[in-house]
mmCIF file of C-alpha atoms and ligand atoms in Angstrom:
data_model
loop_
_atom_site.group_PDB
_atom_site.id
_atom_site.type_symbol
_atom_site.label_atom_id
_atom_site.label_comp_id
_atom_site.label_asym_id
_atom_site.label_seq_id
_atom_site.Cartn_x
_atom_site.Cartn_y
_atom_site.Cartn_z
ATOM 1 C CA MET A 8 9.682 -9.106 -20.056
ATOM 2 C CA LYS A 9 6.733 -6.789 -19.574
ATOM 3 C CA LEU A 10 3.237 -8.074 -20.389
ATOM 4 C CA VAL A 11 0.129 -5.902 -20.287
ATOM 5 C CA HIS A 12 -2.898 -7.857 -19.050
ATOM 6 C CA ILE A 13 -6.255 -6.362 -20.002
ATOM 7 C CA SER A 14 -9.529 -8.234 -19.485
ATOM 8 C CA ASP A 15 -13.278 -8.122 -19.917
ATOM 9 C CA ILE A 16 -13.548 -5.184 -22.272
ATOM 10 C CA HIS A 17 -17.152 -6.204 -23.178
ATOM 11 C CA LEU A 18 -17.378 -4.205 -26.410
ATOM 12 C CA THR A 19 -20.877 -3.553 -27.735
ATOM 13 C CA VAL A 20 -22.311 -2.414 -31.034
ATOM 14 C CA PRO A 21 -21.210 1.250 -31.094
ATOM 15 C CA GLY A 22 -23.764 3.444 -29.337
ATOM 16 C CA GLU A 23 -24.934 0.704 -26.972
ATOM 17 C CA ARG A 24 -23.909 0.879 -23.349
ATOM 18 C CA MET A 25 -22.810 -1.952 -21.112
ATOM 19 C CA GLY A 26 -23.836 -1.614 -17.469
ATOM 20 C CA GLY A 27 -24.444 2.089 -17.941
ATOM 21 C CA LEU A 28 -21.008 2.945 -19.319
ATOM 22 C CA ASN A 29 -19.379 3.193 -22.716
ATOM 23 C CA PRO A 30 -17.061 0.160 -22.995
ATOM 24 C CA HIS A 31 -15.386 1.522 -26.145
ATOM 25 C CA ARG A 32 -14.298 4.693 -24.375
ATOM 26 C CA ARG A 33 -12.924 2.731 -21.437
ATOM 27 C CA PHE A 34 -10.991 0.363 -23.685
ATOM 28 C CA ALA A 35 -9.586 3.286 -25.675
ATOM 29 C CA GLN A 36 -8.502 4.951 -22.414
ATOM 30 C CA ALA A 37 -6.712 1.771 -21.372
ATOM 31 C CA LEU A 38 -4.913 1.474 -24.711
ATOM 32 C CA ASP A 39 -3.949 5.153 -24.650
ATOM 33 C CA ASP A 40 -2.443 4.615 -21.195
ATOM 34 C CA VAL A 41 -0.526 1.582 -22.450
ATOM 35 C CA ARG A 42 0.806 3.620 -25.382
ATOM 36 C CA ALA A 43 1.910 6.396 -23.014
ATOM 37 C CA GLN A 44 3.365 4.274 -20.194
ATOM 38 C CA HIS A 45 4.209 0.816 -21.535
ATOM 39 C CA SER A 46 5.500 1.155 -25.059
ATOM 40 C CA ASP A 47 8.212 -1.307 -23.979
ATOM 41 C CA ALA A 48 5.711 -4.137 -23.378
ATOM 42 C CA ALA A 49 6.377 -7.399 -25.215
ATOM 43 C CA ARG A 50 2.693 -8.277 -25.501
ATOM 44 C CA ILE A 51 -0.768 -6.939 -24.713
ATOM 45 C CA ILE A 52 -2.914 -9.899 -23.683
ATOM 46 C CA ILE A 53 -6.704 -9.522 -23.494
ATOM 47 C CA THR A 54 -8.209 -12.424 -21.576
ATOM 48 C CA GLY A 55 -11.683 -12.617 -22.972
ATOM 49 C CA ASP A 56 -15.124 -11.198 -22.840
ATOM 50 C CA LEU A 57 -13.902 -9.201 -25.806
ATOM 51 C CA THR A 58 -17.519 -8.349 -26.595
ATOM 52 C CA HIS A 59 -20.650 -8.241 -24.465
ATOM 53 C CA TRP A 60 -23.086 -9.950 -26.832
ATOM 54 C CA GLY A 61 -20.796 -11.532 -29.432
ATOM 55 C CA GLU A 62 -21.998 -9.426 -32.348
ATOM 56 C CA PRO A 63 -20.007 -9.006 -35.586
ATOM 57 C CA ALA A 64 -20.303 -5.207 -35.342
ATOM 58 C CA ALA A 65 -18.743 -5.336 -31.873
ATOM 59 C CA TYR A 66 -15.810 -7.446 -33.103
ATOM 60 C CA ALA A 67 -15.354 -4.990 -35.976
ATOM 61 C CA THR A 68 -14.698 -2.234 -33.436
ATOM 62 C CA LEU A 69 -12.063 -4.428 -31.806
ATOM 63 C CA VAL A 70 -10.299 -4.937 -35.138
ATOM 64 C CA ASP A 71 -10.139 -1.165 -35.544
ATOM 65 C CA ALA A 72 -9.075 -0.516 -31.939
ATOM 66 C CA LEU A 73 -6.023 -2.773 -32.209
ATOM 67 C CA ILE A 74 -4.343 -0.680 -34.896
ATOM 68 C CA ASP A 75 -1.201 1.279 -34.000
ATOM 69 C CA LEU A 76 -0.255 -0.441 -30.767
ATOM 70 C CA PRO A 77 3.362 -0.644 -29.595
ATOM 71 C CA CYS A 78 3.518 -4.453 -29.530
ATOM 72 C CA PRO A 79 1.587 -7.532 -30.674
ATOM 73 C CA VAL A 80 -1.798 -8.220 -29.078
ATOM 74 C CA ARG A 81 -2.947 -11.693 -28.074
ATOM 75 C CA LEU A 82 -6.670 -12.412 -27.793
ATOM 76 C CA LEU A 83 -8.628 -14.957 -25.760
ATOM 77 C CA ILE A 84 -12.373 -15.488 -25.835
ATOM 78 C CA GLY A 85 -14.760 -15.629 -22.863
ATOM 79 C CA ASN A 86 -18.328 -16.574 -22.065
ATOM 80 C CA HIS A 87 -19.659 -13.356 -23.609
ATOM 81 C CA ASP A 88 -17.900 -14.097 -26.888
ATOM 82 C CA ASP A 89 -19.028 -16.014 -29.944
ATOM 83 C CA ARG A 90 -16.282 -18.228 -31.392
ATOM 84 C CA ALA A 91 -17.616 -18.081 -34.970
ATOM 85 C CA ALA A 92 -18.104 -14.316 -34.932
ATOM 86 C CA PHE A 93 -14.643 -13.890 -33.413
ATOM 87 C CA LEU A 94 -13.055 -15.990 -36.164
ATOM 88 C CA ALA A 95 -15.024 -14.117 -38.828
ATOM 89 C CA ALA A 96 -13.492 -10.870 -37.572
ATOM 90 C CA PHE A 97 -10.006 -12.396 -37.124
ATOM 91 C CA PRO A 98 -9.875 -15.001 -39.935
ATOM 92 C CA ASP A 99 -6.127 -15.617 -39.609
ATOM 93 C CA HIS A 100 -6.228 -16.154 -35.850
ATOM 94 C CA PRO A 101 -4.546 -19.397 -34.718
ATOM 95 C CA GLN A 102 -6.687 -22.333 -33.583
ATOM 96 C CA ASP A 103 -5.823 -25.816 -32.352
ATOM 97 C CA ALA A 104 -6.580 -28.917 -34.443
ATOM 98 C CA ALA A 105 -10.018 -29.251 -32.839
ATOM 99 C CA GLY A 106 -10.990 -25.662 -33.655
ATOM 100 C CA PHE A 107 -10.588 -24.176 -30.176
ATOM 101 C CA ILE A 108 -8.877 -20.786 -29.836
ATOM 102 C CA ASN A 109 -5.914 -22.342 -28.032
ATOM 103 C CA HIS A 110 -2.587 -20.910 -29.060
ATOM 104 C CA ALA A 111 0.916 -20.446 -27.674
ATOM 105 C CA GLU A 112 4.238 -18.788 -28.384
ATOM 106 C CA THR A 113 7.660 -18.479 -26.801
ATOM 107 C CA VAL A 114 8.686 -14.956 -25.800
ATOM 108 C CA ASP A 115 11.921 -14.239 -23.953
ATOM 109 C CA GLY A 116 12.312 -17.923 -23.096
ATOM 110 C CA THR A 117 8.836 -18.304 -21.575
ATOM 111 C CA ARG A 118 6.054 -20.301 -23.234
ATOM 112 C CA LEU A 119 2.979 -18.068 -23.161
ATOM 113 C CA ILE A 120 -0.062 -20.341 -23.403
ATOM 114 C CA TYR A 121 -3.442 -18.798 -24.237
ATOM 115 C CA LEU A 122 -6.430 -21.043 -23.467
ATOM 116 C CA ASP A 123 -9.987 -21.236 -24.768
ATOM 117 C CA THR A 124 -12.315 -22.051 -21.839
ATOM 118 C CA THR A 125 -15.616 -21.174 -23.471
ATOM 119 C CA GLU A 126 -18.638 -23.273 -24.342
ATOM 120 C CA PRO A 127 -21.683 -22.010 -26.290
ATOM 121 C CA ARG A 128 -24.697 -20.744 -24.358
ATOM 122 C CA THR A 129 -23.276 -21.036 -20.878
ATOM 123 C CA HIS A 130 -21.419 -18.568 -18.687
ATOM 124 C CA ALA A 131 -19.548 -21.398 -16.955
ATOM 125 C CA GLY A 132 -16.103 -22.365 -18.182
ATOM 126 C CA HIS A 133 -15.250 -25.657 -19.864
ATOM 127 C CA PHE A 134 -11.930 -27.351 -20.554
ATOM 128 C CA CYS A 135 -12.712 -30.712 -22.116
ATOM 129 C CA SER A 136 -10.350 -33.642 -22.758
ATOM 130 C CA ARG A 137 -9.474 -32.400 -26.259
ATOM 131 C CA ARG A 138 -8.358 -29.072 -24.819
ATOM 132 C CA ARG A 139 -6.498 -30.797 -21.988
ATOM 133 C CA ASP A 140 -4.660 -32.974 -24.516
ATOM 134 C CA TRP A 141 -3.588 -29.847 -26.398
ATOM 135 C CA LEU A 142 -2.425 -28.209 -23.155
ATOM 136 C CA GLU A 143 -0.504 -31.306 -22.068
ATOM 137 C CA ALA A 144 1.331 -31.359 -25.396
ATOM 138 C CA GLU A 145 2.334 -27.750 -24.795
ATOM 139 C CA LEU A 146 3.408 -28.266 -21.197
ATOM 140 C CA SER A 147 5.351 -31.433 -21.924
ATOM 141 C CA ASN A 148 7.420 -29.613 -24.559
ATOM 142 C CA CYS A 149 8.413 -26.475 -22.665
ATOM 143 C CA THR A 150 10.802 -25.634 -19.858
ATOM 144 C CA HIS A 151 8.516 -23.103 -18.215
ATOM 145 C CA ALA A 152 5.207 -21.515 -19.066
ATOM 146 C CA ARG A 153 2.715 -18.881 -18.074
ATOM 147 C CA LEU A 154 -0.993 -19.678 -18.561
ATOM 148 C CA PHE A 155 -3.613 -17.145 -19.630
ATOM 149 C CA MET A 156 -7.307 -17.999 -19.608
ATOM 150 C CA HIS A 157 -10.679 -16.296 -19.312
ATOM 151 C CA HIS A 158 -12.417 -18.299 -16.595
ATOM 152 C CA ASN A 159 -11.188 -18.983 -13.107
ATOM 153 C CA ALA A 160 -10.474 -22.694 -12.962
ATOM 154 C CA MET A 161 -10.635 -22.764 -9.175
ATOM 155 C CA ALA A 162 -13.464 -21.917 -6.771
ATOM 156 C CA LEU A 163 -12.825 -18.521 -5.194
ATOM 157 C CA GLY A 164 -15.087 -18.608 -2.137
ATOM 158 C CA LEU A 165 -17.648 -16.436 -3.928
ATOM 159 C CA PRO A 166 -20.750 -18.704 -4.067
ATOM 160 C CA ALA A 167 -22.526 -16.946 -6.949
ATOM 161 C CA GLU A 168 -19.358 -16.362 -8.996
ATOM 162 C CA ASP A 169 -18.206 -19.929 -8.422
ATOM 163 C CA LYS A 170 -21.296 -21.181 -10.291
ATOM 164 C CA ILE A 171 -19.693 -19.863 -13.494
ATOM 165 C CA ALA A 172 -16.104 -20.958 -12.880
ATOM 166 C CA ILE A 173 -14.779 -23.898 -14.897
ATOM 167 C CA VAL A 174 -17.309 -26.680 -14.241
ATOM 168 C CA PRO A 175 -16.327 -29.248 -11.600
ATOM 169 C CA GLU A 176 -16.222 -32.156 -14.086
ATOM 170 C CA ASP A 177 -13.486 -30.350 -16.039
ATOM 171 C CA ARG A 178 -11.846 -28.752 -13.008
ATOM 172 C CA GLY A 179 -10.689 -32.015 -11.469
ATOM 173 C CA PRO A 180 -8.862 -33.338 -14.543
ATOM 174 C CA LEU A 181 -7.398 -29.881 -15.202
ATOM 175 C CA ALA A 182 -6.130 -29.728 -11.617
ATOM 176 C CA ALA A 183 -4.495 -33.128 -12.086
ATOM 177 C CA LEU A 184 -2.816 -31.957 -15.284
ATOM 178 C CA LEU A 185 -1.562 -28.707 -13.773
ATOM 179 C CA THR A 186 -0.350 -30.485 -10.650
ATOM 180 C CA LYS A 187 1.663 -32.846 -12.858
ATOM 181 C CA TYR A 188 3.408 -29.892 -14.505
ATOM 182 C CA ARG A 189 3.320 -27.425 -11.601
ATOM 183 C CA ASP A 190 7.105 -27.110 -11.505
ATOM 184 C CA ARG A 191 7.120 -25.569 -14.971
ATOM 185 C CA ILE A 192 4.061 -23.292 -14.675
ATOM 186 C CA ASP A 193 5.134 -19.890 -13.373
ATOM 187 C CA TYR A 194 1.683 -18.320 -13.019
ATOM 188 C CA ILE A 195 -1.987 -18.536 -14.040
ATOM 189 C CA HIS A 196 -3.515 -15.224 -15.194
ATOM 190 C CA PHE A 197 -7.235 -14.822 -15.847
ATOM 191 C CA GLY A 198 -10.185 -12.413 -15.962
ATOM 192 C CA HIS A 199 -13.940 -13.193 -15.785
ATOM 193 C CA VAL A 200 -14.420 -12.174 -12.138
ATOM 194 C CA HIS A 201 -14.001 -8.421 -12.858
ATOM 195 C CA ALA A 202 -12.013 -8.046 -9.635
ATOM 196 C CA PRO A 203 -8.435 -8.431 -8.421
ATOM 197 C CA VAL A 204 -8.083 -11.894 -6.841
ATOM 198 C CA HIS A 205 -4.816 -13.593 -5.894
ATOM 199 C CA GLY A 206 -3.933 -17.004 -4.521
ATOM 200 C CA THR A 207 -2.442 -20.366 -5.295
ATOM 201 C CA TRP A 208 -3.999 -23.447 -6.875
ATOM 202 C CA CYS A 209 -2.301 -26.793 -7.503
ATOM 203 C CA GLY A 210 0.766 -25.145 -6.020
ATOM 204 C CA ILE A 211 0.739 -22.468 -8.745
ATOM 205 C CA PRO A 212 0.188 -18.758 -8.047
ATOM 206 C CA PHE A 213 -2.719 -17.077 -9.791
ATOM 207 C CA ALA A 214 -4.040 -13.556 -10.318
ATOM 208 C CA ALA A 215 -7.163 -12.058 -11.848
ATOM 209 C CA VAL A 216 -7.478 -8.469 -13.041
ATOM 210 C CA ARG A 217 -10.379 -6.038 -13.046
ATOM 211 C CA SER A 218 -12.508 -5.323 -16.102
ATOM 212 C CA THR A 219 -11.994 -2.126 -18.070
ATOM 213 C CA GLY A 220 -15.792 -1.724 -17.662
ATOM 214 C CA ASN A 221 -17.935 -2.622 -14.656
ATOM 215 C CA GLN A 222 -16.406 -4.196 -11.556
ATOM 216 C CA SER A 223 -17.761 -6.959 -9.363
ATOM 217 C CA LEU A 224 -18.112 -6.610 -5.611
ATOM 218 C CA PRO A 225 -16.638 -9.655 -3.904
ATOM 219 C CA ASN A 226 -19.546 -11.096 -1.901
ATOM 220 C CA LEU A 227 -18.584 -14.152 0.123
ATOM 221 C CA ASN A 228 -22.165 -14.768 1.309
ATOM 222 C CA GLU A 229 -24.537 -14.151 -1.613
ATOM 223 C CA GLN A 230 -25.491 -17.518 -3.076
ATOM 224 C CA GLU A 231 -27.233 -16.625 -6.345
ATOM 225 C CA LEU A 232 -26.692 -13.104 -7.645
ATOM 226 C CA LEU A 233 -23.533 -11.528 -8.976
ATOM 227 C CA GLN A 234 -23.093 -8.037 -7.615
ATOM 228 C CA GLY A 235 -21.353 -5.277 -9.504
ATOM 229 C CA ALA A 236 -20.756 -1.548 -9.465
ATOM 230 C CA PRO A 237 -19.230 1.092 -11.738
ATOM 231 C CA MET A 238 -16.095 1.300 -9.614
ATOM 232 C CA ALA A 239 -12.777 2.407 -11.061
ATOM 233 C CA PRO A 240 -11.201 0.019 -13.569
ATOM 234 C CA SER A 241 -7.607 -1.059 -13.997
ATOM 235 C CA TYR A 242 -5.388 -3.275 -16.077
ATOM 236 C CA GLY A 243 -2.386 -5.327 -15.021
ATOM 237 C CA VAL A 244 1.285 -4.983 -15.850
ATOM 238 C CA ILE A 245 3.161 -8.251 -15.398
ATOM 239 C CA LEU A 246 6.939 -8.067 -15.007
ATOM 240 C CA ALA A 247 8.269 -11.545 -15.703
ATOM 241 C CA GLN A 248 11.932 -12.297 -15.084
ATOM 242 C CA ASP A 249 12.542 -15.960 -15.894
ATOM 243 C CA THR A 250 10.207 -17.717 -13.419
ATOM 244 C CA ALA A 251 9.742 -14.681 -11.137
ATOM 245 C CA THR A 252 6.662 -12.478 -11.337
ATOM 246 C CA THR A 253 5.630 -8.991 -10.212
ATOM 247 C CA ILE A 254 2.158 -7.655 -11.032
ATOM 248 C CA HIS A 255 1.131 -4.008 -10.897
ATOM 249 C CA GLU A 256 -2.491 -2.853 -11.018
ATOM 250 C CA ILE A 257 -2.766 0.306 -13.125
ATOM 251 C CA PRO A 258 -5.737 2.637 -12.341
ATOM 252 C CA PHE A 259 -5.779 4.146 -15.802
ATOM 253 C CA THR A 260 -8.826 6.409 -15.372
ATOM 254 C CA TRP A 261 -7.464 8.335 -12.357
ATOM 255 C CA ASP A 262 -7.502 12.035 -13.229
ATOM 256 C CA GLY A 263 -7.215 13.593 -9.760
ATOM 257 C CA PRO A 264 -4.179 15.139 -8.058
ATOM 258 C CA ILE A 265 -0.830 13.342 -8.064
ATOM 259 C CA PHE A 266 1.712 14.060 -5.350
ATOM 260 C CA SER A 267 5.440 13.616 -5.832
ATOM 261 C CA ALA A 268 7.924 12.905 -3.059
ATOM 262 C CA GLY A 269 11.586 12.039 -2.881
ATOM 263 C CA THR A 270 12.765 8.915 -1.073
ATOM 264 C CA ASN A 271 15.517 10.408 1.115
ATOM 265 C CA TRP A 272 14.837 10.364 4.873
ATOM 266 C CA ASP A 273 14.605 14.139 5.053
ATOM 267 C CA ASP A 274 12.111 14.262 2.183
ATOM 268 C CA TRP A 275 9.418 12.927 4.532
ATOM 269 C CA ALA A 276 10.457 14.885 7.619
ATOM 270 C CA LYS A 277 7.807 17.037 9.296
ATOM 271 C CA PRO A 278 8.266 20.633 8.080
ATOM 272 C CA MET A 279 9.852 22.728 10.822
ATOM 273 C CA ALA A 280 7.805 25.640 12.091
ATOM 274 C CA ALA A 281 9.217 29.017 11.153
ATOM 275 C CA GLU A 282 11.249 30.490 14.019
HETATM 276 FE FE1 FE2 B 330 -16.656 -10.356 -18.151
HETATM 277 FE FE1 FE2 B 331 -16.628 -13.797 -18.270
#
């Protein structure tokens, strides 16, 4: 099963820039690359910060952008999103009984669980008891699952970024829940940090992908300020085979030279000088 993981597209009202670049163009480039290279994907999953300021006109551009894709798209919201504006643009989108944008589906034998970690007017993530109850019901009823979320649940050793991870009062109970079901959670995939980060938490491997827009510079010393730069973006391609996982980072804006080489021993031999 191939899953395309895109994150932090930060769409604006058309004509407005985000961090000095055009987020619509970047997102369109990413989708064009997916169409060209990954038409066999089972899902395209966009893990939040769908818009930059949560405006209806920005969500309208997302509705239009998702036409004519090779497979279904699954959407999560992030701290830059507005739940009501999102639902106005996607009125048939699934919600849980409490109104959170939690949803799940089984694809190729794996439960894909898409979580809503947002809270109004804060950049930090939240995952309250109602959301944990919903997640526990999902985990208790599946054989194995893959979690997608916007926020990093765990601290990452980035003091400024860690201020807007899932808040500590929700992190502890979430860690207890995930630890309880760790044997059936294959991976945790998220965005929010605008950088590739990999590790394990509660005994479960995790990975974050870059933004399609601006990237963050991992600063392990800065205490207050997030630091970013218009570095090259990428999206992720997840190859999931039962409980096994391989993740590729796809630099979809690269337009420089590409070299080809065979893999036989002699293909890499030093060219012999002419005699
Ligand atoms: Fe973001
Ligand atoms: Fe975010």
